[in-house]
mmCIF file with all atom_site columns, C-alpha atoms in Angstrom:
data_model
loop_
_atom_site.group_PDB
_atom_site.id
_atom_site.type_symbol
_atom_site.label_atom_id
_atom_site.label_alt_id
_atom_site.label_comp_id
_atom_site.label_asym_id
_atom_site.label_entity_id
_atom_site.label_seq_id
_atom_site.pdbx_PDB_ins_code
_atom_site.Cartn_x
_atom_site.Cartn_y
_atom_site.Cartn_z
_atom_site.occupancy
_atom_site.B_iso_or_equiv
_atom_site.pdbx_formal_charge
_atom_site.auth_seq_id
_atom_site.auth_comp_id
_atom_site.auth_asym_id
_atom_site.auth_atom_id
_atom_site.pdbx_PDB_model_num
ATOM 1   C CA . UNK A 1 1   ? 16.317 -8.417  -5.634  1.00 0.00 ? 1041 UNK A CA 1
ATOM 2   C CA . UNK A 1 2   ? 17.425 -6.855  -2.339  1.00 0.00 ? 1042 UNK A CA 1
ATOM 3   C CA . UNK A 1 3   ? 19.172 -9.261  -0.003  1.00 0.00 ? 1043 UNK A CA 1
ATOM 4   C CA . UNK A 1 4   ? 18.172 -7.367  3.143   1.00 0.00 ? 1044 UNK A CA 1
ATOM 5   C CA . UNK A 1 5   ? 14.711 -5.811  3.349   1.00 0.00 ? 1045 UNK A CA 1
ATOM 6   C CA . UNK A 1 6   ? 13.943 -3.251  6.028   1.00 0.00 ? 1046 UNK A CA 1
ATOM 7   C CA . UNK A 1 7   ? 10.534 -2.170  7.255   1.00 0.00 ? 1047 UNK A CA 1
ATOM 8   C CA . UNK A 1 8   ? 9.078  0.299   7.556   1.00 0.00 ? 1048 UNK A CA 1
ATOM 9   C CA . UNK A 1 9   ? 10.776 2.428   4.907   1.00 0.00 ? 1049 UNK A CA 1
ATOM 10  C CA . UNK A 1 10  ? 9.651  5.663   6.565   1.00 0.00 ? 1050 UNK A CA 1
ATOM 11  C CA . UNK A 1 11  ? 8.598  6.369   10.135  1.00 0.00 ? 1051 UNK A CA 1
ATOM 12  C CA . UNK A 1 12  ? 7.444  9.691   11.597  1.00 0.00 ? 1052 UNK A CA 1
ATOM 13  C CA . UNK A 1 13  ? 6.622  9.698   15.307  1.00 0.00 ? 1053 UNK A CA 1
ATOM 14  C CA . UNK A 1 14  ? 6.279  12.012  18.286  1.00 0.00 ? 1054 UNK A CA 1
ATOM 15  C CA . UNK A 1 15  ? 8.895  12.390  20.982  1.00 0.00 ? 1055 UNK A CA 1
ATOM 16  C CA . UNK A 1 16  ? 8.426  9.772   23.706  1.00 0.00 ? 1056 UNK A CA 1
ATOM 17  C CA . UNK A 1 17  ? 6.933  7.059   21.491  1.00 0.00 ? 1057 UNK A CA 1
ATOM 18  C CA . UNK A 1 18  ? 8.446  3.613   21.054  1.00 0.00 ? 1058 UNK A CA 1
ATOM 19  C CA . UNK A 1 19  ? 9.269  2.075   17.677  1.00 0.00 ? 1059 UNK A CA 1
ATOM 20  C CA . UNK A 1 20  ? 10.680 -1.064  16.099  1.00 0.00 ? 1060 UNK A CA 1
ATOM 21  C CA . UNK A 1 21  ? 12.548 -1.392  12.808  1.00 0.00 ? 1061 UNK A CA 1
ATOM 22  C CA . UNK A 1 22  ? 12.856 -4.782  11.142  1.00 0.00 ? 1062 UNK A CA 1
ATOM 23  C CA . UNK A 1 23  ? 15.571 -6.217  8.912   1.00 0.00 ? 1063 UNK A CA 1
ATOM 24  C CA . UNK A 1 24  ? 14.708 -9.454  7.086   1.00 0.00 ? 1064 UNK A CA 1
ATOM 25  C CA . UNK A 1 25  ? 16.409 -11.822 4.658   1.00 0.00 ? 1065 UNK A CA 1
ATOM 26  C CA . UNK A 1 26  ? 16.172 -15.349 3.311   1.00 0.00 ? 1066 UNK A CA 1
ATOM 27  C CA . UNK A 1 27  ? 19.949 -15.721 3.700   1.00 0.00 ? 1067 UNK A CA 1
ATOM 28  C CA . UNK A 1 28  ? 21.894 -16.699 6.806   1.00 0.00 ? 1068 UNK A CA 1
ATOM 29  C CA . UNK A 1 29  ? 24.347 -14.109 8.098   1.00 0.00 ? 1069 UNK A CA 1
ATOM 30  C CA . UNK A 1 30  ? 27.540 -14.700 10.036  1.00 0.00 ? 1070 UNK A CA 1
ATOM 31  C CA . UNK A 1 31  ? 27.086 -11.282 11.615  1.00 0.00 ? 1071 UNK A CA 1
ATOM 32  C CA . UNK A 1 32  ? 24.786 -8.322  11.343  1.00 0.00 ? 1072 UNK A CA 1
ATOM 33  C CA . UNK A 1 33  ? 25.419 -4.665  12.026  1.00 0.00 ? 1073 UNK A CA 1
ATOM 34  C CA . UNK A 1 34  ? 23.237 -1.601  12.488  1.00 0.00 ? 1074 UNK A CA 1
ATOM 35  C CA . UNK A 1 35  ? 24.404 1.815   11.315  1.00 0.00 ? 1075 UNK A CA 1
ATOM 36  C CA . UNK A 1 36  ? 22.903 5.264   11.639  1.00 0.00 ? 1076 UNK A CA 1
ATOM 37  C CA . UNK A 1 37  ? 23.412 7.936   9.013   1.00 0.00 ? 1077 UNK A CA 1
ATOM 38  C CA . UNK A 1 38  ? 22.776 11.667  9.254   1.00 0.00 ? 1078 UNK A CA 1
ATOM 39  C CA . UNK A 1 39  ? 22.375 13.955  6.219   1.00 0.00 ? 1079 UNK A CA 1
ATOM 40  C CA . UNK A 1 40  ? 25.618 14.699  4.407   1.00 0.00 ? 1080 UNK A CA 1
ATOM 41  C CA . UNK A 1 41  ? 27.620 12.118  6.330   1.00 0.00 ? 1081 UNK A CA 1
ATOM 42  C CA . UNK A 1 42  ? 28.629 8.488   6.030   1.00 0.00 ? 1082 UNK A CA 1
ATOM 43  C CA . UNK A 1 43  ? 26.979 5.783   8.162   1.00 0.00 ? 1083 UNK A CA 1
ATOM 44  C CA . UNK A 1 44  ? 28.278 5.245   11.700  1.00 0.00 ? 1084 UNK A CA 1
ATOM 45  C CA . UNK A 1 45  ? 28.222 1.863   13.409  1.00 0.00 ? 1085 UNK A CA 1
ATOM 46  C CA . UNK A 1 46  ? 25.801 1.385   16.317  1.00 0.00 ? 1086 UNK A CA 1
ATOM 47  C CA . UNK A 1 47  ? 26.202 -2.318  17.084  1.00 0.00 ? 1087 UNK A CA 1
ATOM 48  C CA . UNK A 1 48  ? 27.359 -5.718  15.812  1.00 0.00 ? 1088 UNK A CA 1
ATOM 49  C CA . UNK A 1 49  ? 25.493 -8.943  16.651  1.00 0.00 ? 1089 UNK A CA 1
ATOM 50  C CA . UNK A 1 50  ? 26.997 -12.342 15.861  1.00 0.00 ? 1090 UNK A CA 1
ATOM 51  C CA . UNK A 1 51  ? 25.111 -15.053 17.775  1.00 0.00 ? 1091 UNK A CA 1
ATOM 52  C CA . UNK A 1 52  ? 21.601 -16.265 16.956  1.00 0.00 ? 1092 UNK A CA 1
ATOM 53  C CA . UNK A 1 53  ? 19.175 -14.938 19.578  1.00 0.00 ? 1093 UNK A CA 1
ATOM 54  C CA . UNK A 1 54  ? 21.656 -12.325 20.792  1.00 0.00 ? 1094 UNK A CA 1
ATOM 55  C CA . UNK A 1 55  ? 20.252 -9.159  22.354  1.00 0.00 ? 1095 UNK A CA 1
ATOM 56  C CA . UNK A 1 56  ? 22.334 -6.015  22.827  1.00 0.00 ? 1096 UNK A CA 1
ATOM 57  C CA . UNK A 1 57  ? 21.336 -2.776  24.472  1.00 0.00 ? 1097 UNK A CA 1
ATOM 58  C CA . UNK A 1 58  ? 22.756 0.663   23.815  1.00 0.00 ? 1098 UNK A CA 1
ATOM 59  C CA . UNK A 1 59  ? 21.012 3.117   26.165  1.00 0.00 ? 1099 UNK A CA 1
ATOM 60  C CA . UNK A 1 60  ? 17.439 3.354   24.767  1.00 0.00 ? 1100 UNK A CA 1
ATOM 61  C CA . UNK A 1 61  ? 18.201 1.162   21.747  1.00 0.00 ? 1101 UNK A CA 1
ATOM 62  C CA . UNK A 1 62  ? 17.749 -2.630  21.854  1.00 0.00 ? 1102 UNK A CA 1
ATOM 63  C CA . UNK A 1 63  ? 19.060 -4.821  19.045  1.00 0.00 ? 1103 UNK A CA 1
ATOM 64  C CA . UNK A 1 64  ? 18.120 -8.448  18.496  1.00 0.00 ? 1104 UNK A CA 1
ATOM 65  C CA . UNK A 1 65  ? 19.526 -11.046 16.112  1.00 0.00 ? 1105 UNK A CA 1
ATOM 66  C CA . UNK A 1 66  ? 17.084 -13.758 15.066  1.00 0.00 ? 1106 UNK A CA 1
ATOM 67  C CA . UNK A 1 67  ? 17.624 -17.328 16.248  1.00 0.00 ? 1107 UNK A CA 1
ATOM 68  C CA . UNK A 1 68  ? 18.241 -18.506 12.675  1.00 0.00 ? 1108 UNK A CA 1
ATOM 69  C CA . UNK A 1 69  ? 20.508 -15.483 11.942  1.00 0.00 ? 1109 UNK A CA 1
ATOM 70  C CA . UNK A 1 70  ? 18.288 -14.407 9.024   1.00 0.00 ? 1110 UNK A CA 1
ATOM 71  C CA . UNK A 1 71  ? 16.698 -11.343 10.601  1.00 0.00 ? 1111 UNK A CA 1
ATOM 72  C CA . UNK A 1 72  ? 17.212 -8.593  13.136  1.00 0.00 ? 1112 UNK A CA 1
ATOM 73  C CA . UNK A 1 73  ? 15.281 -5.830  14.860  1.00 0.00 ? 1113 UNK A CA 1
ATOM 74  C CA . UNK A 1 74  ? 16.031 -2.463  16.389  1.00 0.00 ? 1114 UNK A CA 1
ATOM 75  C CA . UNK A 1 75  ? 13.729 -1.175  19.125  1.00 0.00 ? 1115 UNK A CA 1
ATOM 76  C CA . UNK A 1 76  ? 13.927 2.418   20.360  1.00 0.00 ? 1116 UNK A CA 1
ATOM 77  C CA . UNK A 1 77  ? 12.268 3.314   23.653  1.00 0.00 ? 1117 UNK A CA 1
ATOM 78  C CA . UNK A 1 78  ? 11.035 6.850   24.309  1.00 0.00 ? 1118 UNK A CA 1
ATOM 79  C CA . UNK A 1 79  ? 12.338 8.271   21.029  1.00 0.00 ? 1119 UNK A CA 1
ATOM 80  C CA . UNK A 1 80  ? 13.946 11.707  21.028  1.00 0.00 ? 1120 UNK A CA 1
ATOM 81  C CA . UNK A 1 81  ? 14.490 14.221  18.197  1.00 0.00 ? 1121 UNK A CA 1
ATOM 82  C CA . UNK A 1 82  ? 18.193 13.328  18.315  1.00 0.00 ? 1122 UNK A CA 1
ATOM 83  C CA . UNK A 1 83  ? 17.292 9.800   17.142  1.00 0.00 ? 1123 UNK A CA 1
ATOM 84  C CA . UNK A 1 84  ? 16.231 11.214  13.765  1.00 0.00 ? 1124 UNK A CA 1
ATOM 85  C CA . UNK A 1 85  ? 18.219 9.706   10.905  1.00 0.00 ? 1125 UNK A CA 1
ATOM 86  C CA . UNK A 1 86  ? 18.508 6.876   8.409   1.00 0.00 ? 1126 UNK A CA 1
ATOM 87  C CA . UNK A 1 87  ? 18.923 3.470   10.066  1.00 0.00 ? 1127 UNK A CA 1
ATOM 88  C CA . UNK A 1 88  ? 20.648 0.780   8.050   1.00 0.00 ? 1128 UNK A CA 1
ATOM 89  C CA . UNK A 1 89  ? 21.142 -2.877  8.780   1.00 0.00 ? 1129 UNK A CA 1
ATOM 90  C CA . UNK A 1 90  ? 24.080 -4.581  7.109   1.00 0.00 ? 1130 UNK A CA 1
ATOM 91  C CA . UNK A 1 91  ? 25.119 -8.209  7.056   1.00 0.00 ? 1131 UNK A CA 1
ATOM 92  C CA . UNK A 1 92  ? 27.874 -10.577 6.018   1.00 0.00 ? 1132 UNK A CA 1
ATOM 93  C CA . UNK A 1 93  ? 26.450 -13.706 4.392   1.00 0.00 ? 1133 UNK A CA 1
ATOM 94  C CA . UNK A 1 94  ? 27.838 -16.931 5.822   1.00 0.00 ? 1134 UNK A CA 1
ATOM 95  C CA . UNK A 1 95  ? 30.645 -18.030 3.514   1.00 0.00 ? 1135 UNK A CA 1
ATOM 96  C CA . UNK A 1 96  ? 30.616 -14.677 1.718   1.00 0.00 ? 1136 UNK A CA 1
ATOM 97  C CA . UNK A 1 97  ? 33.841 -13.353 3.180   1.00 0.00 ? 1137 UNK A CA 1
ATOM 98  C CA . UNK A 1 98  ? 34.024 -9.807  4.455   1.00 0.00 ? 1138 UNK A CA 1
ATOM 99  C CA . UNK A 1 99  ? 31.666 -8.337  1.861   1.00 0.00 ? 1139 UNK A CA 1
ATOM 100 C CA . UNK A 1 100 ? 29.063 -6.242  3.708   1.00 0.00 ? 1140 UNK A CA 1
ATOM 101 C CA . UNK A 1 101 ? 25.577 -5.942  2.182   1.00 0.00 ? 1141 UNK A CA 1
ATOM 102 C CA . UNK A 1 102 ? 23.330 -3.103  3.324   1.00 0.00 ? 1142 UNK A CA 1
ATOM 103 C CA . UNK A 1 103 ? 19.588 -3.127  3.790   1.00 0.00 ? 1143 UNK A CA 1
ATOM 104 C CA . UNK A 1 104 ? 17.099 -0.828  2.108   1.00 0.00 ? 1144 UNK A CA 1
ATOM 105 C CA . UNK A 1 105 ? 17.099 1.650   5.014   1.00 0.00 ? 1145 UNK A CA 1
ATOM 106 C CA . UNK A 1 106 ? 14.524 3.113   7.407   1.00 0.00 ? 1146 UNK A CA 1
ATOM 107 C CA . UNK A 1 107 ? 14.168 6.895   7.531   1.00 0.00 ? 1147 UNK A CA 1
ATOM 108 C CA . UNK A 1 108 ? 13.126 7.919   11.058  1.00 0.00 ? 1148 UNK A CA 1
ATOM 109 C CA . UNK A 1 109 ? 11.857 11.368  12.010  1.00 0.00 ? 1149 UNK A CA 1
ATOM 110 C CA . UNK A 1 110 ? 11.103 12.170  15.633  1.00 0.00 ? 1150 UNK A CA 1
ATOM 111 C CA . UNK A 1 111 ? 9.148  15.380  16.190  1.00 0.00 ? 1151 UNK A CA 1
ATOM 112 C CA . UNK A 1 112 ? 8.632  17.413  19.334  1.00 0.00 ? 1152 UNK A CA 1
ATOM 113 C CA . UNK B 2 1   ? 43.994 10.735  12.169  1.00 0.00 ? 1127 UNK B CA 1
ATOM 114 C CA . UNK B 2 2   ? 42.164 11.758  9.002   1.00 0.00 ? 1128 UNK B CA 1
ATOM 115 C CA . UNK B 2 3   ? 40.446 8.365   8.611   1.00 0.00 ? 1129 UNK B CA 1
ATOM 116 C CA . UNK B 2 4   ? 38.884 7.932   5.164   1.00 0.00 ? 1130 UNK B CA 1
ATOM 117 C CA . UNK B 2 5   ? 39.198 10.913  2.839   1.00 0.00 ? 1131 UNK B CA 1
ATOM 118 C CA . UNK B 2 6   ? 37.188 11.285  -0.353  1.00 0.00 ? 1132 UNK B CA 1
ATOM 119 C CA . UNK B 2 7   ? 37.601 13.897  -3.071  1.00 0.00 ? 1133 UNK B CA 1
ATOM 120 C CA . UNK B 2 8   ? 35.865 15.737  -4.610  1.00 0.00 ? 1134 UNK B CA 1
ATOM 121 C CA . UNK B 2 9   ? 32.821 16.409  -2.410  1.00 0.00 ? 1135 UNK B CA 1
ATOM 122 C CA . UNK B 2 10  ? 30.647 17.534  -5.301  1.00 0.00 ? 1136 UNK B CA 1
ATOM 123 C CA . UNK B 2 11  ? 30.885 17.131  -9.056  1.00 0.00 ? 1137 UNK B CA 1
ATOM 124 C CA . UNK B 2 12  ? 28.678 17.698  -12.081 1.00 0.00 ? 1138 UNK B CA 1
ATOM 125 C CA . UNK B 2 13  ? 29.437 15.718  -15.219 1.00 0.00 ? 1139 UNK B CA 1
ATOM 126 C CA . UNK B 2 14  ? 28.010 15.824  -18.697 1.00 0.00 ? 1140 UNK B CA 1
ATOM 127 C CA . UNK B 2 15  ? 26.784 12.590  -20.260 1.00 0.00 ? 1141 UNK B CA 1
ATOM 128 C CA . UNK B 2 16  ? 29.711 10.692  -21.749 1.00 0.00 ? 1142 UNK B CA 1
ATOM 129 C CA . UNK B 2 17  ? 32.416 12.361  -19.657 1.00 0.00 ? 1143 UNK B CA 1
ATOM 130 C CA . UNK B 2 18  ? 34.783 10.371  -17.450 1.00 0.00 ? 1144 UNK B CA 1
ATOM 131 C CA . UNK B 2 19  ? 36.145 11.025  -13.985 1.00 0.00 ? 1145 UNK B CA 1
ATOM 132 C CA . UNK B 2 20  ? 37.927 9.420   -11.064 1.00 0.00 ? 1146 UNK B CA 1
ATOM 133 C CA . UNK B 2 21  ? 36.682 9.577   -7.485  1.00 0.00 ? 1147 UNK B CA 1
ATOM 134 C CA . UNK B 2 22  ? 39.596 9.497   -5.082  1.00 0.00 ? 1148 UNK B CA 1
ATOM 135 C CA . UNK B 2 23  ? 39.661 7.629   -1.768  1.00 0.00 ? 1149 UNK B CA 1
ATOM 136 C CA . UNK B 2 24  ? 42.513 7.299   0.680   1.00 0.00 ? 1150 UNK B CA 1
ATOM 137 C CA . UNK B 2 25  ? 42.715 5.907   4.221   1.00 0.00 ? 1151 UNK B CA 1
ATOM 138 C CA . UNK B 2 26  ? 45.447 6.255   6.815   1.00 0.00 ? 1152 UNK B CA 1
ATOM 139 C CA . UNK B 2 27  ? 44.429 3.433   9.163   1.00 0.00 ? 1153 UNK B CA 1
ATOM 140 C CA . UNK B 2 28  ? 46.357 0.647   7.371   1.00 0.00 ? 1154 UNK B CA 1
ATOM 141 C CA . UNK B 2 29  ? 43.100 -1.204  6.711   1.00 0.00 ? 1155 UNK B CA 1
ATOM 142 C CA . UNK B 2 30  ? 43.182 -4.259  4.457   1.00 0.00 ? 1156 UNK B CA 1
ATOM 143 C CA . UNK B 2 31  ? 39.664 -3.935  3.134   1.00 0.00 ? 1157 UNK B CA 1
ATOM 144 C CA . UNK B 2 32  ? 38.275 -1.054  1.113   1.00 0.00 ? 1158 UNK B CA 1
ATOM 145 C CA . UNK B 2 33  ? 34.848 -0.602  -0.464  1.00 0.00 ? 1159 UNK B CA 1
ATOM 146 C CA . UNK B 2 34  ? 32.928 1.641   -2.815  1.00 0.00 ? 1160 UNK B CA 1
ATOM 147 C CA . UNK B 2 35  ? 29.191 2.058   -2.307  1.00 0.00 ? 1161 UNK B CA 1
ATOM 148 C CA . UNK B 2 36  ? 26.603 4.213   -4.013  1.00 0.00 ? 1162 UNK B CA 1
ATOM 149 C CA . UNK B 2 37  ? 23.497 5.560   -2.295  1.00 0.00 ? 1163 UNK B CA 1
ATOM 150 C CA . UNK B 2 38  ? 20.388 6.917   -3.950  1.00 0.00 ? 1164 UNK B CA 1
ATOM 151 C CA . UNK B 2 39  ? 18.241 9.421   -1.965  1.00 0.00 ? 1165 UNK B CA 1
ATOM 152 C CA . UNK B 2 40  ? 16.760 7.948   1.230   1.00 0.00 ? 1166 UNK B CA 1
ATOM 153 C CA . UNK B 2 41  ? 17.905 4.453   0.335   1.00 0.00 ? 1167 UNK B CA 1
ATOM 154 C CA . UNK B 2 42  ? 20.437 1.926   1.493   1.00 0.00 ? 1168 UNK B CA 1
ATOM 155 C CA . UNK B 2 43  ? 23.933 1.494   0.083   1.00 0.00 ? 1169 UNK B CA 1
ATOM 156 C CA . UNK B 2 44  ? 24.763 -0.722  -2.864  1.00 0.00 ? 1170 UNK B CA 1
ATOM 157 C CA . UNK B 2 45  ? 28.222 -2.236  -3.171  1.00 0.00 ? 1171 UNK B CA 1
ATOM 158 C CA . UNK B 2 46  ? 30.028 -1.349  -6.408  1.00 0.00 ? 1172 UNK B CA 1
ATOM 159 C CA . UNK B 2 47  ? 33.500 -2.854  -5.900  1.00 0.00 ? 1173 UNK B CA 1
ATOM 160 C CA . UNK B 2 48  ? 35.633 -3.932  -2.985  1.00 0.00 ? 1174 UNK B CA 1
ATOM 161 C CA . UNK B 2 49  ? 39.245 -4.869  -2.325  1.00 0.00 ? 1175 UNK B CA 1
ATOM 162 C CA . UNK B 2 50  ? 40.787 -7.194  0.245   1.00 0.00 ? 1176 UNK B CA 1
ATOM 163 C CA . UNK B 2 51  ? 44.296 -5.840  -0.233  1.00 0.00 ? 1177 UNK B CA 1
ATOM 164 C CA . UNK B 2 52  ? 46.685 -4.175  -2.662  1.00 0.00 ? 1178 UNK B CA 1
ATOM 165 C CA . UNK B 2 53  ? 46.389 -5.707  -6.118  1.00 0.00 ? 1179 UNK B CA 1
ATOM 166 C CA . UNK B 2 54  ? 43.122 -7.558  -5.365  1.00 0.00 ? 1180 UNK B CA 1
ATOM 167 C CA . UNK B 2 55  ? 39.686 -6.248  -6.324  1.00 0.00 ? 1181 UNK B CA 1
ATOM 168 C CA . UNK B 2 56  ? 36.281 -7.838  -6.869  1.00 0.00 ? 1182 UNK B CA 1
ATOM 169 C CA . UNK B 2 57  ? 32.851 -6.854  -8.114  1.00 0.00 ? 1183 UNK B CA 1
ATOM 170 C CA . UNK B 2 58  ? 29.952 -6.030  -5.833  1.00 0.00 ? 1184 UNK B CA 1
ATOM 171 C CA . UNK B 2 59  ? 26.227 -5.806  -6.634  1.00 0.00 ? 1185 UNK B CA 1
ATOM 172 C CA . UNK B 2 60  ? 26.340 -2.953  -9.203  1.00 0.00 ? 1186 UNK B CA 1
ATOM 173 C CA . UNK B 2 61  ? 29.770 -2.846  -10.952 1.00 0.00 ? 1187 UNK B CA 1
ATOM 174 C CA . UNK B 2 62  ? 28.640 -1.977  -14.497 1.00 0.00 ? 1188 UNK B CA 1
ATOM 175 C CA . UNK B 2 63  ? 29.983 1.368   -15.688 1.00 0.00 ? 1189 UNK B CA 1
ATOM 176 C CA . UNK B 2 64  ? 32.735 1.527   -13.060 1.00 0.00 ? 1190 UNK B CA 1
ATOM 177 C CA . UNK B 2 65  ? 36.328 0.396   -12.667 1.00 0.00 ? 1191 UNK B CA 1
ATOM 178 C CA . UNK B 2 66  ? 38.699 0.292   -9.711  1.00 0.00 ? 1192 UNK B CA 1
ATOM 179 C CA . UNK B 2 67  ? 42.336 -0.342  -8.949  1.00 0.00 ? 1193 UNK B CA 1
ATOM 180 C CA . UNK B 2 68  ? 44.260 -0.900  -5.708  1.00 0.00 ? 1194 UNK B CA 1
ATOM 181 C CA . UNK B 2 69  ? 47.964 -0.327  -6.208  1.00 0.00 ? 1195 UNK B CA 1
ATOM 182 C CA . UNK B 2 70  ? 48.631 0.624   -2.571  1.00 0.00 ? 1196 UNK B CA 1
ATOM 183 C CA . UNK B 2 71  ? 47.055 -0.192  0.795   1.00 0.00 ? 1197 UNK B CA 1
ATOM 184 C CA . UNK B 2 72  ? 46.029 3.457   1.247   1.00 0.00 ? 1198 UNK B CA 1
ATOM 185 C CA . UNK B 2 73  ? 44.344 4.314   -2.065  1.00 0.00 ? 1199 UNK B CA 1
ATOM 186 C CA . UNK B 2 74  ? 41.279 2.911   -3.829  1.00 0.00 ? 1200 UNK B CA 1
ATOM 187 C CA . UNK B 2 75  ? 40.139 5.168   -6.700  1.00 0.00 ? 1201 UNK B CA 1
ATOM 188 C CA . UNK B 2 76  ? 36.836 4.609   -8.525  1.00 0.00 ? 1202 UNK B CA 1
ATOM 189 C CA . UNK B 2 77  ? 36.742 5.375   -12.254 1.00 0.00 ? 1203 UNK B CA 1
ATOM 190 C CA . UNK B 2 78  ? 33.563 6.275   -14.136 1.00 0.00 ? 1204 UNK B CA 1
ATOM 191 C CA . UNK B 2 79  ? 33.821 5.825   -17.883 1.00 0.00 ? 1205 UNK B CA 1
ATOM 192 C CA . UNK B 2 80  ? 31.181 7.348   -20.187 1.00 0.00 ? 1206 UNK B CA 1
ATOM 193 C CA . UNK B 2 81  ? 29.032 8.827   -17.413 1.00 0.00 ? 1207 UNK B CA 1
ATOM 194 C CA . UNK B 2 82  ? 25.269 8.248   -17.639 1.00 0.00 ? 1208 UNK B CA 1
ATOM 195 C CA . UNK B 2 83  ? 22.340 9.901   -15.783 1.00 0.00 ? 1209 UNK B CA 1
ATOM 196 C CA . UNK B 2 84  ? 21.761 6.591   -13.954 1.00 0.00 ? 1210 UNK B CA 1
ATOM 197 C CA . UNK B 2 85  ? 25.104 7.153   -12.204 1.00 0.00 ? 1211 UNK B CA 1
ATOM 198 C CA . UNK B 2 86  ? 23.782 10.263  -10.454 1.00 0.00 ? 1212 UNK B CA 1
ATOM 199 C CA . UNK B 2 87  ? 24.156 9.316   -6.803  1.00 0.00 ? 1213 UNK B CA 1
ATOM 200 C CA . UNK B 2 88  ? 26.177 9.821   -3.633  1.00 0.00 ? 1214 UNK B CA 1
ATOM 201 C CA . UNK B 2 89  ? 29.302 7.688   -3.564  1.00 0.00 ? 1215 UNK B CA 1
ATOM 202 C CA . UNK B 2 90  ? 30.851 6.479   -0.315  1.00 0.00 ? 1216 UNK B CA 1
ATOM 203 C CA . UNK B 2 91  ? 34.245 4.931   0.180   1.00 0.00 ? 1217 UNK B CA 1
ATOM 204 C CA . UNK B 2 92  ? 34.826 2.814   3.281   1.00 0.00 ? 1218 UNK B CA 1
ATOM 205 C CA . UNK B 2 93  ? 37.570 0.742   4.858   1.00 0.00 ? 1219 UNK B CA 1
ATOM 206 C CA . UNK B 2 94  ? 37.916 -1.881  7.571   1.00 0.00 ? 1220 UNK B CA 1
ATOM 207 C CA . UNK B 2 95  ? 40.373 -4.228  9.189   1.00 0.00 ? 1221 UNK B CA 1
ATOM 208 C CA . UNK B 2 96  ? 40.365 -7.902  8.245   1.00 0.00 ? 1222 UNK B CA 1
ATOM 209 C CA . UNK B 2 97  ? 37.766 -9.830  10.198  1.00 0.00 ? 1223 UNK B CA 1
ATOM 210 C CA . UNK B 2 98  ? 34.129 -10.754 9.690   1.00 0.00 ? 1224 UNK B CA 1
ATOM 211 C CA . UNK B 2 99  ? 32.859 -8.552  12.519  1.00 0.00 ? 1225 UNK B CA 1
ATOM 212 C CA . UNK B 2 100 ? 34.894 -5.458  11.877  1.00 0.00 ? 1226 UNK B CA 1
ATOM 213 C CA . UNK B 2 101 ? 33.077 -2.166  11.443  1.00 0.00 ? 1227 UNK B CA 1
ATOM 214 C CA . UNK B 2 102 ? 33.362 -0.029  8.352   1.00 0.00 ? 1228 UNK B CA 1
ATOM 215 C CA . UNK B 2 103 ? 34.788 3.474   8.537   1.00 0.00 ? 1229 UNK B CA 1
ATOM 216 C CA . UNK B 2 104 ? 33.181 5.728   5.940   1.00 0.00 ? 1230 UNK B CA 1
ATOM 217 C CA . UNK B 2 105 ? 34.298 8.831   4.147   1.00 0.00 ? 1231 UNK B CA 1
ATOM 218 C CA . UNK B 2 106 ? 31.962 11.812  3.933   1.00 0.00 ? 1232 UNK B CA 1
ATOM 219 C CA . UNK B 2 107 ? 30.841 11.015  0.403   1.00 0.00 ? 1233 UNK B CA 1
ATOM 220 C CA . UNK B 2 108 ? 30.951 12.470  -3.112  1.00 0.00 ? 1234 UNK B CA 1
ATOM 221 C CA . UNK B 2 109 ? 27.737 13.871  -4.553  1.00 0.00 ? 1235 UNK B CA 1
ATOM 222 C CA . UNK B 2 110 ? 27.788 13.267  -8.311  1.00 0.00 ? 1236 UNK B CA 1
ATOM 223 C CA . UNK B 2 111 ? 25.265 14.575  -10.832 1.00 0.00 ? 1237 UNK B CA 1
ATOM 224 C CA . UNK B 2 112 ? 25.321 13.504  -14.477 1.00 0.00 ? 1238 UNK B CA 1
ATOM 225 C CA . UNK B 2 113 ? 23.351 15.846  -16.709 1.00 0.00 ? 1239 UNK B CA 1
#
């Protein structure tokens, strides 16, 4: 059983479209992070959210942490080919120490 | 700074062979982790360490062993390799703290044939 489920698993869109990726769990997280991974490389941190209801923006990317701290979303506005990659949410379960559990991943492809 | 360094980058093993994946970090991080990643999927935690001499199991520890004799090094040992261990292995490290980000190595692609 996967602790963090992401949807959709795959997403192929045209440049300029908007998209949302979801990260859901039945567990409560003390914090949640989003990483992006390109082929042949390790994941790189995009953002950390720690407060229920928190919204953070990083240029065209908007991240939201659910009020109950069980879910999160990543919204990309006007996607560009450079946004192509594997997006991973990762969370630390409340009371679980510093152990970071990753989600199932969303593979995004943005075409011209 | 080199960050997190993993060796080798690629390796092919025969069923039943053993090997050690090396990981070293030069950032004086307390925490170190080993993850495995199957194609197009998320990462699964194999083992982690909160400091020298302390290790603990993650989600998928069977078939692997680790040790942490120094702050810098966290090798992962595969005993009796099996085809199910074909994967990309990532080592990562972080400072102490529940919101700290992980720094990843560039991965080791392992095939067991």
